[in-house]
mmCIF file of C-alpha atoms and ligand atoms in Angstrom:
data_model
loop_
_atom_site.group_PDB
_atom_site.id
_atom_site.type_symbol
_atom_site.label_atom_id
_atom_site.label_comp_id
_atom_site.label_asym_id
_atom_site.label_seq_id
_atom_site.Cartn_x
_atom_site.Cartn_y
_atom_site.Cartn_z
ATOM 1 C CA MET A 77 -11.134 18.483 -3.561
ATOM 2 C CA ALA A 78 -10.861 22.259 -3.724
ATOM 3 C CA ALA A 79 -11.645 22.643 -0.017
ATOM 4 C CA PHE A 80 -9.611 19.631 1.102
ATOM 5 C CA HIS A 81 -6.081 20.879 0.726
ATOM 6 C CA SER A 82 -3.751 23.780 1.398
ATOM 7 C CA ALA A 83 -0.453 24.687 -0.246
ATOM 8 C CA ASN A 84 1.354 22.298 2.124
ATOM 9 C CA ALA A 85 -1.042 19.441 2.761
ATOM 10 C CA ILE A 86 -3.941 17.385 1.445
ATOM 11 C CA PHE A 87 -6.708 16.544 3.918
ATOM 12 C CA PRO A 88 -8.207 13.124 3.128
ATOM 13 C CA VAL A 89 -11.579 12.489 4.749
ATOM 14 C CA GLY A 90 -11.231 9.487 7.058
ATOM 15 C CA TYR A 91 -7.596 10.264 7.906
ATOM 16 C CA ARG A 92 -6.642 9.386 11.493
ATOM 17 C CA ALA A 93 -3.401 9.907 13.333
ATOM 18 C CA SER A 94 -2.461 9.603 16.969
ATOM 19 C CA ARG A 95 -0.045 12.049 18.598
ATOM 20 C CA ILE A 96 1.444 12.078 22.080
ATOM 21 C CA TYR A 97 1.792 15.678 23.162
ATOM 22 C CA TRP A 98 1.897 17.870 26.272
ATOM 23 C CA SER A 99 -1.222 17.853 28.424
ATOM 24 C CA THR A 100 -3.415 20.939 28.640
ATOM 25 C CA ARG A 101 -4.132 20.135 32.280
ATOM 26 C CA HIS A 102 -0.747 19.310 33.840
ATOM 27 C CA GLY A 103 2.507 21.107 33.114
ATOM 28 C CA ASN A 104 4.720 18.049 33.048
ATOM 29 C CA ARG A 105 2.454 15.413 31.643
ATOM 30 C CA ARG A 106 1.718 14.193 28.162
ATOM 31 C CA CYS A 107 -1.383 12.600 26.762
ATOM 32 C CA ARG A 108 -2.782 11.187 23.561
ATOM 33 C CA TYR A 109 -4.412 13.307 20.855
ATOM 34 C CA LEU A 110 -6.342 11.412 18.202
ATOM 35 C CA CYS A 111 -6.475 13.635 15.113
ATOM 36 C CA SER A 112 -8.940 12.958 12.309
ATOM 37 C CA VAL A 113 -10.455 14.597 9.246
ATOM 38 C CA GLU A 114 -14.173 14.496 8.688
ATOM 39 C CA GLU A 115 -16.501 16.107 6.195
ATOM 40 C CA ASN A 116 -19.109 18.645 7.182
ATOM 41 C CA GLU A 117 -21.257 20.191 4.440
ATOM 42 C CA GLY A 118 -18.580 19.883 1.797
ATOM 43 C CA ARG A 119 -15.841 21.312 4.002
ATOM 44 C CA PRO A 120 -13.202 19.476 6.005
ATOM 45 C CA GLU A 121 -13.724 19.348 9.736
ATOM 46 C CA PHE A 122 -10.586 18.812 11.787
ATOM 47 C CA VAL A 123 -11.223 16.834 14.926
ATOM 48 C CA VAL A 124 -8.922 16.158 17.867
ATOM 49 C CA ARG A 125 -10.007 13.763 20.601
ATOM 50 C CA VAL A 126 -8.065 14.468 23.784
ATOM 51 C CA MET A 127 -7.474 11.191 25.632
ATOM 52 C CA GLU A 128 -5.960 11.655 29.060
ATOM 53 C CA GLN A 129 -5.941 9.183 31.896
ATOM 54 C CA GLY A 130 -8.310 10.184 34.675
ATOM 55 C CA TYR A 131 -10.441 12.408 32.434
ATOM 56 C CA ASP A 132 -13.303 11.850 30.034
ATOM 57 C CA ASP A 133 -12.321 12.213 26.388
ATOM 58 C CA LEU A 134 -12.713 15.745 25.118
ATOM 59 C CA VAL A 135 -13.524 16.325 21.438
ATOM 60 C CA LEU A 136 -12.334 19.558 19.823
ATOM 61 C CA THR A 137 -13.112 20.613 16.264
ATOM 62 C CA GLY A 138 -11.938 23.350 13.949
ATOM 63 C CA ALA A 139 -12.157 24.465 10.332
ATOM 64 C CA SER A 140 -8.383 24.130 9.906
ATOM 65 C CA PRO A 141 -5.659 21.981 11.515
ATOM 66 C CA LYS A 142 -4.300 25.124 13.137
ATOM 67 C CA GLY A 143 -7.749 26.175 14.322
ATOM 68 C CA VAL A 144 -8.265 23.020 16.320
ATOM 69 C CA TRP A 145 -4.674 22.704 17.570
ATOM 70 C CA ASP A 146 -4.670 26.307 18.824
ATOM 71 C CA LYS A 147 -7.308 25.176 21.308
ATOM 72 C CA ILE A 148 -4.685 22.834 22.727
ATOM 73 C CA LEU A 149 -1.473 24.810 22.258
ATOM 74 C CA GLU A 150 -2.685 27.874 24.129
ATOM 75 C CA PRO A 151 -3.575 26.091 27.412
ATOM 76 C CA VAL A 152 -0.422 23.977 27.076
ATOM 77 C CA ALA A 153 1.652 27.172 26.854
ATOM 78 C CA GLU A 154 -0.145 28.547 29.931
ATOM 79 C CA ARG A 155 0.504 25.396 31.994
ATOM 80 C CA ARG A 156 4.150 25.491 31.029
ATOM 81 C CA ASN A 157 4.407 29.152 32.016
ATOM 82 C CA GLU A 158 2.898 28.314 35.397
ATOM 83 C CA THR A 159 5.258 25.434 36.056
ATOM 84 C CA GLY A 160 8.278 27.286 34.729
ATOM 85 C CA THR A 161 9.104 24.616 32.144
ATOM 86 C CA LEU A 162 10.664 25.506 28.864
ATOM 87 C CA LYS A 163 8.468 27.954 26.982
ATOM 88 C CA LEU A 164 6.435 26.819 24.026
ATOM 89 C CA PHE A 165 5.762 29.161 21.141
ATOM 90 C CA PRO A 166 2.489 28.063 19.558
ATOM 91 C CA VAL A 167 3.032 30.467 16.686
ATOM 92 C CA TYR A 168 5.872 28.285 15.365
ATOM 93 C CA LEU A 169 3.919 25.049 15.549
ATOM 94 C CA LYS A 170 1.925 24.237 12.441
ATOM 95 C CA GLY A 171 -1.383 22.418 12.731
ATOM 96 C CA GLU A 172 -0.589 20.490 9.568
ATOM 97 C CA ASP A 173 2.604 19.155 11.160
ATOM 98 C CA LEU A 174 0.766 18.258 14.358
ATOM 99 C CA PHE A 175 -1.815 16.336 12.329
ATOM 100 C CA GLY A 176 1.069 14.432 10.699
ATOM 101 C CA PHE A 177 0.198 15.489 7.132
ATOM 102 C CA THR A 178 3.774 16.572 6.446
ATOM 103 C CA VAL A 179 5.444 13.327 7.578
ATOM 104 C CA THR A 180 7.215 11.929 4.499
ATOM 105 C CA ALA A 181 5.552 8.512 4.595
ATOM 106 C CA VAL A 182 2.119 10.097 5.010
ATOM 107 C CA THR A 183 2.720 12.599 2.215
ATOM 108 C CA ARG A 184 3.791 9.848 -0.178
ATOM 109 C CA ILE A 185 0.649 7.852 0.429
ATOM 110 C CA VAL A 186 -1.674 10.845 0.353
ATOM 111 C CA GLU A 187 -0.157 12.087 -2.900
ATOM 112 C CA SER A 188 -0.950 8.676 -4.401
ATOM 113 C CA LEU A 189 -4.660 8.796 -3.610
ATOM 114 C CA PRO A 190 -7.069 8.912 -6.536
ATOM 115 C CA GLY A 191 -8.317 12.415 -7.337
ATOM 116 C CA VAL A 192 -5.404 14.364 -5.853
ATOM 117 C CA GLU A 193 -4.778 16.033 -9.222
ATOM 118 C CA ALA A 194 -7.685 18.303 -8.372
ATOM 119 C CA CYS A 195 -5.725 19.833 -5.458
ATOM 120 C CA GLU A 196 -4.704 22.840 -7.497
ATOM 121 C CA SER A 197 -2.887 24.990 -4.979
ATOM 122 C CA TYR A 198 -1.052 22.079 -3.373
ATOM 123 C CA THR A 199 2.656 21.728 -4.089
ATOM 124 C CA PHE A 200 3.419 18.045 -4.667
ATOM 125 C CA ARG A 201 6.546 16.739 -2.953
ATOM 126 C CA PHE A 202 6.626 13.247 -4.488
ATOM 127 C CA GLY A 203 3.481 12.491 -6.467
ATOM 128 C CA ARG A 204 4.016 14.548 -9.582
ATOM 129 C CA ASN A 205 6.861 12.514 -10.934
ATOM 130 C CA PRO A 206 6.660 11.514 -14.596
ATOM 131 C CA LEU A 207 5.480 8.010 -13.738
ATOM 132 C CA MET A 208 2.509 9.388 -11.895
ATOM 133 C CA ASP A 209 1.503 11.830 -14.614
ATOM 134 C CA LEU A 210 0.426 9.088 -16.993
ATOM 135 C CA PRO A 211 -3.306 8.440 -17.084
ATOM 136 C CA LEU A 212 -4.495 5.570 -14.949
ATOM 137 C CA ALA A 213 -5.456 2.359 -16.642
ATOM 138 C CA ILE A 214 -9.196 2.251 -16.943
ATOM 139 C CA ASN A 215 -10.724 -0.928 -15.706
ATOM 140 C CA PRO A 216 -12.741 -2.774 -18.334
ATOM 141 C CA THR A 217 -16.070 -2.388 -16.594
ATOM 142 C CA GLY A 218 -15.617 1.246 -15.747
ATOM 143 C CA SER A 219 -16.628 0.602 -12.175
ATOM 144 C CA ALA A 220 -14.297 0.028 -9.297
ATOM 145 C CA ARG A 221 -16.743 -2.159 -7.440
ATOM 146 C CA SER A 222 -17.349 -4.564 -10.256
ATOM 147 C CA GLU A 223 -13.692 -4.795 -11.161
ATOM 148 C CA PRO A 224 -12.806 -7.774 -8.978
ATOM 149 C CA LYS A 225 -15.670 -9.649 -10.585
ATOM 150 C CA THR A 226 -14.196 -9.102 -14.020
ATOM 151 C CA CYS A 227 -11.131 -10.903 -12.885
ATOM 152 C CA THR A 228 -12.879 -13.614 -10.966
ATOM 153 C CA HIS A 229 -14.589 -15.106 -13.958
ATOM 154 C CA VAL A 230 -11.177 -15.366 -15.493
ATOM 155 C CA LYS A 231 -10.022 -17.042 -12.360
ATOM 156 C CA ARG A 232 -12.861 -19.482 -12.401
ATOM 157 C CA SER A 233 -12.066 -20.521 -15.919
ATOM 158 C CA HIS A 234 -8.557 -21.545 -15.204
ATOM 159 C CA THR A 235 -9.601 -23.486 -12.285
ATOM 160 C CA LEU A 236 -7.848 -23.969 -8.995
ATOM 161 C CA SER A 237 -8.389 -27.685 -8.946
ATOM 162 C CA SER A 238 -6.135 -27.956 -11.934
ATOM 163 C CA THR A 239 -4.612 -31.200 -13.056
ATOM 164 C CA GLY A 240 -0.943 -31.924 -12.731
ATOM 165 C CA GLY A 241 -0.336 -30.897 -16.308
ATOM 166 C CA SER A 242 -1.253 -27.295 -15.683
ATOM 167 C CA SER A 243 0.420 -27.105 -12.320
ATOM 168 C CA LYS A 244 2.743 -24.434 -13.618
ATOM 169 C CA SER A 245 -0.130 -22.198 -14.514
ATOM 170 C CA MET A 246 -0.454 -19.306 -12.230
ATOM 171 C CA GLN A 247 -3.276 -17.306 -11.175
ATOM 172 C CA THR A 248 -4.488 -14.656 -9.004
ATOM 173 C CA VAL A 249 -7.290 -12.359 -9.158
ATOM 174 C CA GLY A 250 -8.616 -9.313 -7.632
ATOM 175 C CA SER A 251 -8.521 -5.718 -8.608
ATOM 176 C CA VAL A 252 -5.077 -6.539 -9.806
ATOM 177 C CA GLY A 253 -4.836 -10.211 -10.602
ATOM 178 C CA VAL A 254 -1.520 -11.584 -9.551
ATOM 179 C CA ALA A 255 -0.266 -14.929 -10.513
ATOM 180 C CA GLU A 256 2.413 -16.840 -12.189
ATOM 181 C CA ALA A 257 4.450 -19.971 -12.231
ATOM 182 C CA PRO A 258 7.489 -19.657 -10.006
ATOM 183 C CA GLU A 259 10.722 -20.076 -11.871
ATOM 184 C CA GLU A 260 13.417 -22.502 -10.865
ATOM 185 C CA VAL A 261 15.676 -21.126 -8.188
ATOM 186 C CA THR A 262 18.980 -20.031 -9.596
ATOM 187 C CA PRO A 263 21.581 -19.252 -6.989
ATOM 188 C CA LYS A 264 22.601 -15.676 -7.557
ATOM 189 C CA GLN A 265 25.969 -14.125 -7.231
ATOM 190 C CA PHE A 266 27.857 -15.924 -4.505
ATOM 191 C CA ALA A 267 25.631 -15.643 -1.474
ATOM 192 C CA SER A 268 23.636 -18.691 -0.509
ATOM 193 C CA VAL A 269 19.896 -18.601 -1.033
ATOM 194 C CA PRO A 270 19.118 -18.713 2.727
ATOM 195 C CA PHE A 271 21.543 -15.839 3.269
ATOM 196 C CA GLN A 272 19.970 -13.772 0.486
ATOM 197 C CA TYR A 273 16.518 -14.538 1.851
ATOM 198 C CA ARG A 274 17.465 -13.443 5.374
ATOM 199 C CA ARG A 275 18.976 -10.245 4.052
ATOM 200 C CA MET A 276 15.858 -9.531 1.975
ATOM 201 C CA LYS A 277 13.632 -10.122 5.024
ATOM 202 C CA ALA A 278 15.688 -7.607 6.992
ATOM 203 C CA GLU A 279 15.854 -5.006 4.213
ATOM 204 C CA TRP A 280 12.724 -5.264 2.071
ATOM 205 C CA LYS A 281 11.130 -2.174 3.583
ATOM 206 C CA SER A 282 13.910 -0.045 2.152
ATOM 207 C CA ASN A 283 13.550 -1.737 -1.258
ATOM 208 C CA VAL A 284 9.973 -0.716 -2.041
ATOM 209 C CA TYR A 285 7.209 1.810 -1.578
ATOM 210 C CA LEU A 286 3.533 1.659 -2.397
ATOM 211 C CA ALA A 287 1.982 4.284 -4.626
ATOM 212 C CA ARG A 288 -0.529 4.715 -7.374
ATOM 213 C CA SER A 289 0.436 2.521 -10.283
ATOM 214 C CA ARG A 290 0.930 3.759 -13.825
ATOM 215 C CA ILE A 291 -0.473 0.357 -14.896
ATOM 216 C CA GLN A 292 -3.463 -0.225 -12.634
ATOM 217 C CA GLY A 293 -4.629 0.631 -9.135
ATOM 218 C CA LEU A 294 -1.853 0.617 -6.602
ATOM 219 C CA GLY A 295 1.632 -0.498 -7.530
ATOM 220 C CA LEU A 296 4.931 -1.200 -5.854
ATOM 221 C CA TYR A 297 7.938 0.939 -6.725
ATOM 222 C CA ALA A 298 11.695 0.560 -6.219
ATOM 223 C CA ALA A 299 12.722 2.789 -3.318
ATOM 224 C CA ARG A 300 16.398 2.486 -4.263
ATOM 225 C CA ASP A 301 18.516 1.319 -7.182
ATOM 226 C CA ILE A 302 18.333 -2.474 -7.260
ATOM 227 C CA GLU A 303 20.908 -4.635 -9.019
ATOM 228 C CA SER A 304 19.879 -7.494 -11.238
ATOM 229 C CA HIS A 305 19.308 -10.832 -9.474
ATOM 230 C CA THR A 306 18.464 -9.322 -6.092
ATOM 231 C CA MET A 307 15.693 -10.641 -3.891
ATOM 232 C CA VAL A 308 13.343 -7.666 -3.464
ATOM 233 C CA ILE A 309 10.332 -8.801 -1.452
ATOM 234 C CA GLU A 310 8.492 -11.926 -0.409
ATOM 235 C CA TYR A 311 4.982 -12.681 -1.628
ATOM 236 C CA ILE A 312 3.474 -13.329 1.784
ATOM 237 C CA GLY A 313 0.179 -15.043 2.412
ATOM 238 C CA THR A 314 -1.458 -18.108 3.850
ATOM 239 C CA LEU A 315 -0.568 -21.406 2.223
ATOM 240 C CA ILE A 316 -3.794 -23.270 1.574
ATOM 241 C CA ARG A 317 -4.926 -26.279 -0.409
ATOM 242 C CA ASN A 318 -7.055 -26.025 -3.536
ATOM 243 C CA GLU A 319 -10.315 -26.967 -1.817
ATOM 244 C CA VAL A 320 -9.825 -24.280 0.808
ATOM 245 C CA ALA A 321 -8.861 -21.788 -1.875
ATOM 246 C CA ASN A 322 -12.092 -22.487 -3.734
ATOM 247 C CA ARG A 323 -14.103 -21.907 -0.565
ATOM 248 C CA MET A 324 -12.229 -18.735 0.302
ATOM 249 C CA GLU A 325 -12.675 -17.439 -3.217
ATOM 250 C CA LYS A 326 -16.451 -17.790 -2.996
ATOM 251 C CA MET A 327 -16.474 -16.060 0.357
ATOM 252 C CA TYR A 328 -14.307 -13.164 -0.854
ATOM 253 C CA GLU A 329 -16.486 -12.811 -3.925
ATOM 254 C CA SER A 330 -19.582 -12.550 -1.761
ATOM 255 C CA GLN A 331 -17.765 -9.830 0.213
ATOM 256 C CA ASN A 332 -16.824 -8.096 -3.041
ATOM 257 C CA ARG A 333 -13.150 -8.103 -2.089
ATOM 258 C CA GLY A 334 -10.251 -7.923 -4.479
ATOM 259 C CA ILE A 335 -8.868 -11.446 -4.382
ATOM 260 C CA TYR A 336 -5.119 -11.983 -4.329
ATOM 261 C CA MET A 337 -3.900 -15.544 -4.709
ATOM 262 C CA PHE A 338 -0.717 -17.032 -6.043
ATOM 263 C CA ARG A 339 -0.587 -20.605 -7.279
ATOM 264 C CA LEU A 340 2.459 -22.293 -5.811
ATOM 265 C CA ASP A 341 1.972 -25.728 -7.356
ATOM 266 C CA CYS A 342 -0.876 -27.955 -8.486
ATOM 267 C CA GLU A 343 -2.013 -28.544 -4.896
ATOM 268 C CA HIS A 344 -1.338 -25.274 -3.126
ATOM 269 C CA VAL A 345 -2.215 -21.637 -3.361
ATOM 270 C CA VAL A 346 -0.838 -18.715 -1.356
ATOM 271 C CA ASP A 347 -3.781 -16.555 -0.337
ATOM 272 C CA ALA A 348 -2.719 -12.928 0.169
ATOM 273 C CA THR A 349 -6.235 -11.484 0.267
ATOM 274 C CA ILE A 350 -6.280 -10.898 4.033
ATOM 275 C CA THR A 351 -2.826 -11.781 5.291
ATOM 276 C CA GLY A 352 -0.738 -10.607 2.351
ATOM 277 C CA GLY A 353 2.022 -8.035 2.258
ATOM 278 C CA PRO A 354 2.691 -5.283 -0.276
ATOM 279 C CA ALA A 355 4.081 -7.742 -2.854
ATOM 280 C CA ARG A 356 0.520 -8.520 -3.847
ATOM 281 C CA TYR A 357 0.264 -5.047 -5.372
ATOM 282 C CA ILE A 358 2.976 -5.732 -7.944
ATOM 283 C CA ASN A 359 1.370 -5.461 -11.370
ATOM 284 C CA HIS A 360 1.780 -7.584 -14.456
ATOM 285 C CA SER A 361 3.969 -6.435 -17.316
ATOM 286 C CA CYS A 362 4.824 -8.021 -20.655
ATOM 287 C CA ALA A 363 8.349 -6.569 -20.234
ATOM 288 C CA PRO A 364 8.916 -7.208 -16.531
ATOM 289 C CA ASN A 365 11.824 -6.112 -14.364
ATOM 290 C CA CYS A 366 11.183 -8.886 -11.819
ATOM 291 C CA ILE A 367 10.577 -12.613 -11.740
ATOM 292 C CA THR A 368 9.027 -14.823 -9.086
ATOM 293 C CA GLU A 369 10.907 -17.714 -7.587
ATOM 294 C CA ALA A 370 9.854 -20.512 -5.276
ATOM 295 C CA VAL A 371 12.646 -20.771 -2.720
ATOM 296 C CA SER A 372 12.925 -23.886 -0.577
ATOM 297 C CA LEU A 373 14.113 -23.131 2.927
ATOM 298 C CA GLU A 374 14.083 -25.087 6.162
ATOM 299 C CA ARG A 375 10.821 -23.422 7.124
ATOM 300 C CA GLY A 376 9.180 -24.390 3.855
ATOM 301 C CA VAL A 377 8.727 -22.952 0.404
ATOM 302 C CA LYS A 378 8.652 -19.167 0.056
ATOM 303 C CA ILE A 379 7.699 -17.096 -2.955
ATOM 304 C CA VAL A 380 10.244 -14.393 -3.588
ATOM 305 C CA ILE A 381 10.105 -11.556 -6.096
ATOM 306 C CA SER A 382 13.587 -10.902 -7.492
ATOM 307 C CA SER A 383 14.907 -8.385 -9.985
ATOM 308 C CA CYS A 384 15.752 -9.799 -13.418
ATOM 309 C CA ARG A 385 17.614 -6.680 -14.542
ATOM 310 C CA ASN A 386 19.022 -3.550 -12.935
ATOM 311 C CA ILE A 387 16.157 -1.426 -11.639
ATOM 312 C CA GLN A 388 16.390 2.288 -10.999
ATOM 313 C CA ARG A 389 14.921 3.969 -7.970
ATOM 314 C CA GLY A 390 11.380 5.122 -8.782
ATOM 315 C CA GLU A 391 10.683 2.395 -11.358
ATOM 316 C CA GLU A 392 7.499 0.452 -10.877
ATOM 317 C CA LEU A 393 8.125 -3.207 -10.115
ATOM 318 C CA CYS A 394 6.345 -5.751 -12.280
ATOM 319 C CA TYR A 395 6.532 -9.356 -13.296
ATOM 320 C CA ASP A 396 4.895 -11.543 -15.908
ATOM 321 C CA TYR A 397 1.789 -13.168 -14.389
ATOM 322 C CA LYS A 398 1.941 -15.877 -17.043
ATOM 323 C CA PHE A 399 -1.795 -16.393 -17.023
ATOM 324 C CA ASP A 400 -3.081 -19.226 -19.150
ATOM 325 C CA LEU A 401 -4.574 -18.180 -22.462
ATOM 326 C CA GLU A 402 -8.326 -17.708 -22.339
ATOM 327 C CA ASP A 403 -11.027 -17.473 -24.969
ATOM 328 C CA ASP A 404 -12.156 -14.055 -26.170
ATOM 329 C CA GLN A 405 -14.937 -13.730 -23.610
ATOM 330 C CA HIS A 406 -12.538 -13.996 -20.701
ATOM 331 C CA LYS A 407 -9.667 -11.852 -21.906
ATOM 332 C CA ILE A 408 -8.220 -9.239 -19.553
ATOM 333 C CA PRO A 409 -6.703 -6.274 -21.386
ATOM 334 C CA CYS A 410 -3.103 -5.462 -20.495
ATOM 335 C CA HIS A 411 -2.201 -1.854 -19.719
ATOM 336 C CA CYS A 412 1.487 -2.453 -19.057
ATOM 337 C CA GLY A 413 2.568 -0.050 -21.802
ATOM 338 C CA ALA A 414 5.570 -2.153 -22.839
ATOM 339 C CA VAL A 415 6.720 -1.896 -26.463
ATOM 340 C CA ASN A 416 6.188 -5.639 -26.796
ATOM 341 C CA CYS A 417 2.881 -5.633 -24.879
ATOM 342 C CA ARG A 418 0.785 -8.660 -25.780
ATOM 343 C CA LYS A 419 -2.375 -6.499 -25.343
ATOM 344 C CA TRP A 420 -4.007 -9.178 -23.210
ATOM 345 C CA MET A 421 -2.930 -10.646 -19.901
ATOM 346 C CA ASN A 422 -4.361 -14.058 -20.758
HETATM 347 ZN ZN1 ZN B 235 1.325 -5.862 -21.565
#
């Protein structure tokens, strides 16, 4: 990591961002610049692909964001001088800004990547909050690739084709298993459930952000203070029947994917593996701040994650997966850190 950051930015290999900026060829035209970070002999290589209509793509590289962008800013400044348009001062434009590394949303995500602690001269803007300083939960197998498998045998044992009696049992799997029995819908405050749902659908993006979890893998955090009994986010996915879920599970396993499924009732499962939203990243806790609810609306049943107490901005969201109890061989350790932690998730 030592070579892959500066004081202001971290440079993740594989990063790509597209920017529309002034053309180097025509004073009054803009074109697309595809910025990316690659690795070349242990050093970052900054690449900009110039994509302008009527021209072949041109690929520029540099050892720093500024190095490669200077190759663009200088001719742009010349064109603008020639055409008498407003002057551009390349010296004030930072390559890191032009690559998008300093955009808040990008910084938040980048600061949550595994291994960023090694960026010693980088000044963290968000990542080094107390929640993030805790050590990551270590997965039981010690290997990221085998982790979904650990959960899948648990999944297999409390089977999808469950009988009516266990219809309330929940399950999900994947790098972070997610599952639970939806609670009965309790109308909250005075707003109707459809009204609350519509408001949540309009506002959920300002309720949450995704970052490294203090429990396991990625987690979802409260982006603002959230009052108790507020709908926070919907658990989105594809509603499928048990037989389909069993087939999909086998396919995902063969692809070594983290599997995210939520049992809605004894017949149906919501599969969030491919089509899911960020709610699937909410971790289990034995002392949760959220609950799941099955909400019946005109358009069908929706799974909604709601707060069950007041939640402060920056708190990690969690709910109780309510996994069925399993025998010793199939136990998943719980890393929720709650005082009353049951030590096992199942
Ligand atoms: Zn726990």
